[in-house]
One Martini backbone bead per residue (centre of mass of N, CA, C, O) as a GRO file, in nm:
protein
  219
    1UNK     BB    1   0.094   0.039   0.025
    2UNK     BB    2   0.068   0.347  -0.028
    3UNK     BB    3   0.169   0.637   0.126
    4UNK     BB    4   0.092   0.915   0.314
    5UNK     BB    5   0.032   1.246   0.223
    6UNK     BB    6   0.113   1.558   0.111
    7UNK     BB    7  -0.023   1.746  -0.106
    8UNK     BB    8   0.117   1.865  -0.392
    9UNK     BB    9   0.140   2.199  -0.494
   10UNK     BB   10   0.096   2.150  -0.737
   11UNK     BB   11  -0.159   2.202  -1.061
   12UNK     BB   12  -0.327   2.052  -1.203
   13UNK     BB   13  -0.393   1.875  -1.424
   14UNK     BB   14  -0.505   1.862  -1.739
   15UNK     BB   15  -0.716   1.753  -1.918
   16UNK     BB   16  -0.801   1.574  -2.138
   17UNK     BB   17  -0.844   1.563  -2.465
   18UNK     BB   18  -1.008   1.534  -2.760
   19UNK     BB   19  -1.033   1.346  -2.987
   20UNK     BB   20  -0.942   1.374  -3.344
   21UNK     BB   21  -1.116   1.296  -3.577
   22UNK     BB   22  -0.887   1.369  -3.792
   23UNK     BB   23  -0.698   1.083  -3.708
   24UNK     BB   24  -0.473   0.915  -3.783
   25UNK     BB   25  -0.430   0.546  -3.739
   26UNK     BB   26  -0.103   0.399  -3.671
   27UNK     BB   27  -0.152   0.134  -3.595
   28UNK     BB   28  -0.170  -0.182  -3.561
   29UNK     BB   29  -0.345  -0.452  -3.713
   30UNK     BB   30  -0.532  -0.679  -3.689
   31UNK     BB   31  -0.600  -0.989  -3.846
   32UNK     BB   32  -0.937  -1.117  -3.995
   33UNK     BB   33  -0.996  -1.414  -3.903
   34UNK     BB   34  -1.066  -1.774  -4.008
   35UNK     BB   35  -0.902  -2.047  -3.857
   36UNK     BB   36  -1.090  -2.324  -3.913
   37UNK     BB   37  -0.892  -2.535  -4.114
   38UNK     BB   38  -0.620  -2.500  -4.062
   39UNK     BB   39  -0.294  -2.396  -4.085
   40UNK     BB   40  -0.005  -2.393  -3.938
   41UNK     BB   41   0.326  -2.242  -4.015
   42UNK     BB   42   0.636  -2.259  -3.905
   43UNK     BB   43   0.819  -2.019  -3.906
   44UNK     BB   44   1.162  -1.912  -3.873
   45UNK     BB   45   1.070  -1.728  -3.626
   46UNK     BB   46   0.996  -1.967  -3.448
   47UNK     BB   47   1.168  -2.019  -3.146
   48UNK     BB   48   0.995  -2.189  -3.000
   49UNK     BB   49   1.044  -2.515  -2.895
   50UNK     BB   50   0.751  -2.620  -2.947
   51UNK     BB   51   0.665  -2.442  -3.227
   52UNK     BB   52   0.899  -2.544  -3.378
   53UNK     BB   53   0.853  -2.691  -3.707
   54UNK     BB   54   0.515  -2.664  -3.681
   55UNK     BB   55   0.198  -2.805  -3.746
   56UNK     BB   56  -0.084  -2.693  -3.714
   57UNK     BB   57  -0.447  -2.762  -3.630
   58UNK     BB   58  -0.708  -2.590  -3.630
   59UNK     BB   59  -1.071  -2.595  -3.439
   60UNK     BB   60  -1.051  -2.304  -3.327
   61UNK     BB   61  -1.205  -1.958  -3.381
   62UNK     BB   62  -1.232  -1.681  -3.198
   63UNK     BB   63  -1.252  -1.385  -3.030
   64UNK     BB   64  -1.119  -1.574  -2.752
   65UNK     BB   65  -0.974  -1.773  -2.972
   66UNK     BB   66  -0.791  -2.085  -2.955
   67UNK     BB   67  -0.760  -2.475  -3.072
   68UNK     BB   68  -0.493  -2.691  -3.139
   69UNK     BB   69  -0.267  -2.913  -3.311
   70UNK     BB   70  -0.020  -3.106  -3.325
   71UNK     BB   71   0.067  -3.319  -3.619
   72UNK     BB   72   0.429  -3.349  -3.637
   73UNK     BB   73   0.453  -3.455  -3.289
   74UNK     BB   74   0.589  -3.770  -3.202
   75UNK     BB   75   0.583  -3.974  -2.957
   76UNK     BB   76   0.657  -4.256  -2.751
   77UNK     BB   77   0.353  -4.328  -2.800
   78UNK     BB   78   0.183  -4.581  -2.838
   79UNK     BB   79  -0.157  -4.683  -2.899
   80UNK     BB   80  -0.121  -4.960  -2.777
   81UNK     BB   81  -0.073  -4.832  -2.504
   82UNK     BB   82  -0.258  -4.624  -2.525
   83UNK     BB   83  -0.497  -4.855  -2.450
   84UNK     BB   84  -0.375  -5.012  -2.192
   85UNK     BB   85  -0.422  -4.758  -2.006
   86UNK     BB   86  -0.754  -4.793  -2.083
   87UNK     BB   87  -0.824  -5.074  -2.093
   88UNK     BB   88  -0.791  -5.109  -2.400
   89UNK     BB   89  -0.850  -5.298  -2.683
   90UNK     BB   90  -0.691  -5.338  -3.001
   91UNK     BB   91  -0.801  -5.381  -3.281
   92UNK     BB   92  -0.812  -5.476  -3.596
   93UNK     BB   93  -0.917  -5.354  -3.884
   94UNK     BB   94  -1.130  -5.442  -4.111
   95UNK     BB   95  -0.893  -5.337  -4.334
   96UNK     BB   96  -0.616  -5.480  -4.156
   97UNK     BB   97  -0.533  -5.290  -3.973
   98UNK     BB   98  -0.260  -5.165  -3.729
   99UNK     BB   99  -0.261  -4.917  -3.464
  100UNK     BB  100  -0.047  -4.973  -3.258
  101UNK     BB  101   0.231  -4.846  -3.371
  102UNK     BB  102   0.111  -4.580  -3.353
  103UNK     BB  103   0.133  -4.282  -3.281
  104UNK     BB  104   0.147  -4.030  -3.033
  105UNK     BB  105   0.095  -3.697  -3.012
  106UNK     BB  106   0.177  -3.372  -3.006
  107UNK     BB  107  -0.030  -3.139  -2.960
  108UNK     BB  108   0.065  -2.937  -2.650
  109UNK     BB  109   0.082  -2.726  -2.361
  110UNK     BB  110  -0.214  -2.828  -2.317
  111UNK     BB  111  -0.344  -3.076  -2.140
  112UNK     BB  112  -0.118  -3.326  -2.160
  113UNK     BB  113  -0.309  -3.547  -2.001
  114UNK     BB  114  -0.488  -3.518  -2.283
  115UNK     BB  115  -0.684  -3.616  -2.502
  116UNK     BB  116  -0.712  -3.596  -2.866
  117UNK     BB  117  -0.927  -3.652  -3.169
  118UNK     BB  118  -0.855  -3.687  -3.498
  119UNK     BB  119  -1.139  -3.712  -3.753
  120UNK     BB  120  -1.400  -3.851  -3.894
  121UNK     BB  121  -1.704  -3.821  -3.889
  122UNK     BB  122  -1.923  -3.941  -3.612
  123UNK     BB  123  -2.149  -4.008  -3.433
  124UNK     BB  124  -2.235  -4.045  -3.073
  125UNK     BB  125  -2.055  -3.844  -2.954
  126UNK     BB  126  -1.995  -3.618  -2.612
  127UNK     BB  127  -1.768  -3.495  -2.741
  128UNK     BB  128  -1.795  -3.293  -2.989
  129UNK     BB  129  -1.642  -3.140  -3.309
  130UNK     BB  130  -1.710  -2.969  -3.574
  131UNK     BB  131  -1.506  -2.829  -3.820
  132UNK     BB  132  -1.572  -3.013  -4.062
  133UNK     BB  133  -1.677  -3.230  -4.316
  134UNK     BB  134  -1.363  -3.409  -4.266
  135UNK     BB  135  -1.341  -3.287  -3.937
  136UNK     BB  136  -1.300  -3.401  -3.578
  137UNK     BB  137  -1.356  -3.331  -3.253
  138UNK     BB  138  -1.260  -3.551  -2.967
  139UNK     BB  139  -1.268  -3.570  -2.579
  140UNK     BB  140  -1.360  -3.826  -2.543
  141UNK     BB  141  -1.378  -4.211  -2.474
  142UNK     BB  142  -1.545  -4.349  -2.653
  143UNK     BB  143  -1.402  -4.346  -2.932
  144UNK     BB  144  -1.192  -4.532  -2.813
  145UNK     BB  145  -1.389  -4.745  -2.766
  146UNK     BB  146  -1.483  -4.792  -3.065
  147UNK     BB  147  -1.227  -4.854  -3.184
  148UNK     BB  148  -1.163  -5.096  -3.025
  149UNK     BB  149  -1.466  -5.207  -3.144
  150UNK     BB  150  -1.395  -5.115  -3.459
  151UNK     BB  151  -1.670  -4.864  -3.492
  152UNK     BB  152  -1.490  -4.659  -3.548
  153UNK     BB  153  -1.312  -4.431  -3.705
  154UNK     BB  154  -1.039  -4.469  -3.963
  155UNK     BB  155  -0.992  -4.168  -3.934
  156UNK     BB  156  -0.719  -4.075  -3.731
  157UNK     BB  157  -0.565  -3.840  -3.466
  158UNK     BB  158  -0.368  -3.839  -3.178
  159UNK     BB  159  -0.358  -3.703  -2.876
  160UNK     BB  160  -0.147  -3.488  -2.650
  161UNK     BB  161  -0.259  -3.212  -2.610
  162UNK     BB  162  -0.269  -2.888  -2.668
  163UNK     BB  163  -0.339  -2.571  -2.823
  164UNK     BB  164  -0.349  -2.225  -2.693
  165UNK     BB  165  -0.510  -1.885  -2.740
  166UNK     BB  166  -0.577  -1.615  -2.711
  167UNK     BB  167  -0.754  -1.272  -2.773
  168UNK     BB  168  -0.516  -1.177  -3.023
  169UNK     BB  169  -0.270  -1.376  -3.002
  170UNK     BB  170  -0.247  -1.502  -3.248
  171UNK     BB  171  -0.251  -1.302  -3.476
  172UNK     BB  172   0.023  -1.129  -3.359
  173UNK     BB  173   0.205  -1.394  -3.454
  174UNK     BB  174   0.104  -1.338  -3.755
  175UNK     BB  175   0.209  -1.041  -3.753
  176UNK     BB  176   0.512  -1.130  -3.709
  177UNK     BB  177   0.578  -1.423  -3.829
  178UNK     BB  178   0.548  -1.702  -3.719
  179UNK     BB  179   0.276  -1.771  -3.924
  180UNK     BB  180   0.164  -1.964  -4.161
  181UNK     BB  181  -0.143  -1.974  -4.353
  182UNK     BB  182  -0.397  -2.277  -4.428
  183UNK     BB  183  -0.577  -2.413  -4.547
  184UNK     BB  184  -0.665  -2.771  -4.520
  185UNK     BB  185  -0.580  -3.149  -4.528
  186UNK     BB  186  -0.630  -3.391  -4.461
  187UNK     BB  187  -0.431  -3.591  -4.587
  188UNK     BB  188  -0.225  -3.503  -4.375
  189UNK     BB  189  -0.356  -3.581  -4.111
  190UNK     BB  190  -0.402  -3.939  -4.216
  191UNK     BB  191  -0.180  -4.002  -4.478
  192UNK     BB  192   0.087  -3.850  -4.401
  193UNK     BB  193   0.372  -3.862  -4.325
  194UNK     BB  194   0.499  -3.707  -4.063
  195UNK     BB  195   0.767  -3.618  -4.191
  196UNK     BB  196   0.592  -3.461  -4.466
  197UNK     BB  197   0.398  -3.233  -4.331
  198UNK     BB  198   0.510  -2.965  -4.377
  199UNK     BB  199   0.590  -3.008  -4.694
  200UNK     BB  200   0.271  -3.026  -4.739
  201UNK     BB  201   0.187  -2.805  -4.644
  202UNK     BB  202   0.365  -2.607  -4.835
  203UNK     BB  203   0.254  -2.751  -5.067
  204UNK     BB  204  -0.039  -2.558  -5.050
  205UNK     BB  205   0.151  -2.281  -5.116
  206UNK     BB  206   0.377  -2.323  -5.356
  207UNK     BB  207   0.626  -2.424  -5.136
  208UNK     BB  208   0.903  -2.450  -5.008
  209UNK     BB  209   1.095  -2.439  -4.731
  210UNK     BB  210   1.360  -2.328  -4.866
  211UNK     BB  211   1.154  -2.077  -4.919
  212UNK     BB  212   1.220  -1.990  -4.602
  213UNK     BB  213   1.242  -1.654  -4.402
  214UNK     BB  214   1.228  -1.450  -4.165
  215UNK     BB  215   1.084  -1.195  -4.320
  216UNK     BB  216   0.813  -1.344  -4.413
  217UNK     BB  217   0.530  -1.327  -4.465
  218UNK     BB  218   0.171  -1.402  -4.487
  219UNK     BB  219  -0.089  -1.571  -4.601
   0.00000   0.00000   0.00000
């Protein structure tokens, strides 16, 4: 608590001025987006150890923020361990596919113990967000108990953790020069080996990696 003390001789301040109706603001604009179902692209300006070199899928933004996952950095736990870890029997797909021993992975540093399944979309779960036509979101148990038991959607993404930013945190990101950002398409995320993923999404926007500089604006 400031101390109290004798009120200083000088003469109080004039009010502020009122601002001027044809004054120019010059302050920097963010920009009006709405990137559900796109990619974020990590420039080379992006130094976070978390976020260096990673493709986010966005599932929501609105006014309040943002919630995606990354999509190409693997952990070192197969779907068959946490499967064992949840009770549950992974059987073969019908397809004849074992999703054993594919990876989960590092969705990002927020909720690190909670899963995140992106799927084709698919009724009956209890907790899900419908993205686009071609991908939902689920964060109940049901759906990995539907895939153990054969039932449930065949093309999966499964993560720990997610990535979130405030009300015009992304943004702010996306006007440093942080993120490209692209439609997304699916078969990057259900369908492209992991570690082709970056360069897949960037050949989203017809540019390769290697032309990418850290002083590069944003998509």
């Amino acid at each position: 608590m400031a101390k109290q003390g004798k009120a200083p001789s000088q003469p109080p301040s004039p009010p502020p001025s009122a601002p001027d109706a044809d004054a120019v603001d010059l302050s920097p604009r963010l920009p009006e987006l709405q990137l559900a179902d796109h990619f974020l692209i990590a420039m080379p300006s992006m130094l976070d150890p978390v976020f260096g070199g990673t493709v986010v899928y966005v599932c929501e933004h609105h006014e309040g923020g943002a919630l995606g996952m990354i999509v190409n950095r693997p952990t070192d736990l197969t779907m068959g361990v946490l499967f064992e870890r949840l009770d549950l029997s992974l059987e073969i797909s019908p397809h004849g596919e074992s999703r054993s021993g594919k990876p989960v992975m590092f969705g990002g540093p927020v909720q690190v113990e909670r899963g995140f399944v992106l799927h084709a979309p698919q009724d009956g779960y209890s907790s899900s967000l419908t993205v686009s036509d071609e991908v939902a979101l689920t964060t109940s148990r049901d759906v990995l108990e539907a895939v153990a038991e054969g039932r449930g959607p065949q093309r999966l993404l499964v993560t720990l953790g997610c990535a979130g930013w405030g009300a015009g945190q992304l943004e702010e990101e996306i006007l440093r020069n942080g993120w490209l950002t692209v439609k997304a398409d699916p078969r990057i995320l259900f369908d492209t080996p992991i570690d082709e993923r970056f360069a897949a999404a960037m050949h989203l926007l017809g540019i390769r990696p290697t032309d990418l500089t850290g002083e590069a604006g944003h998509a």
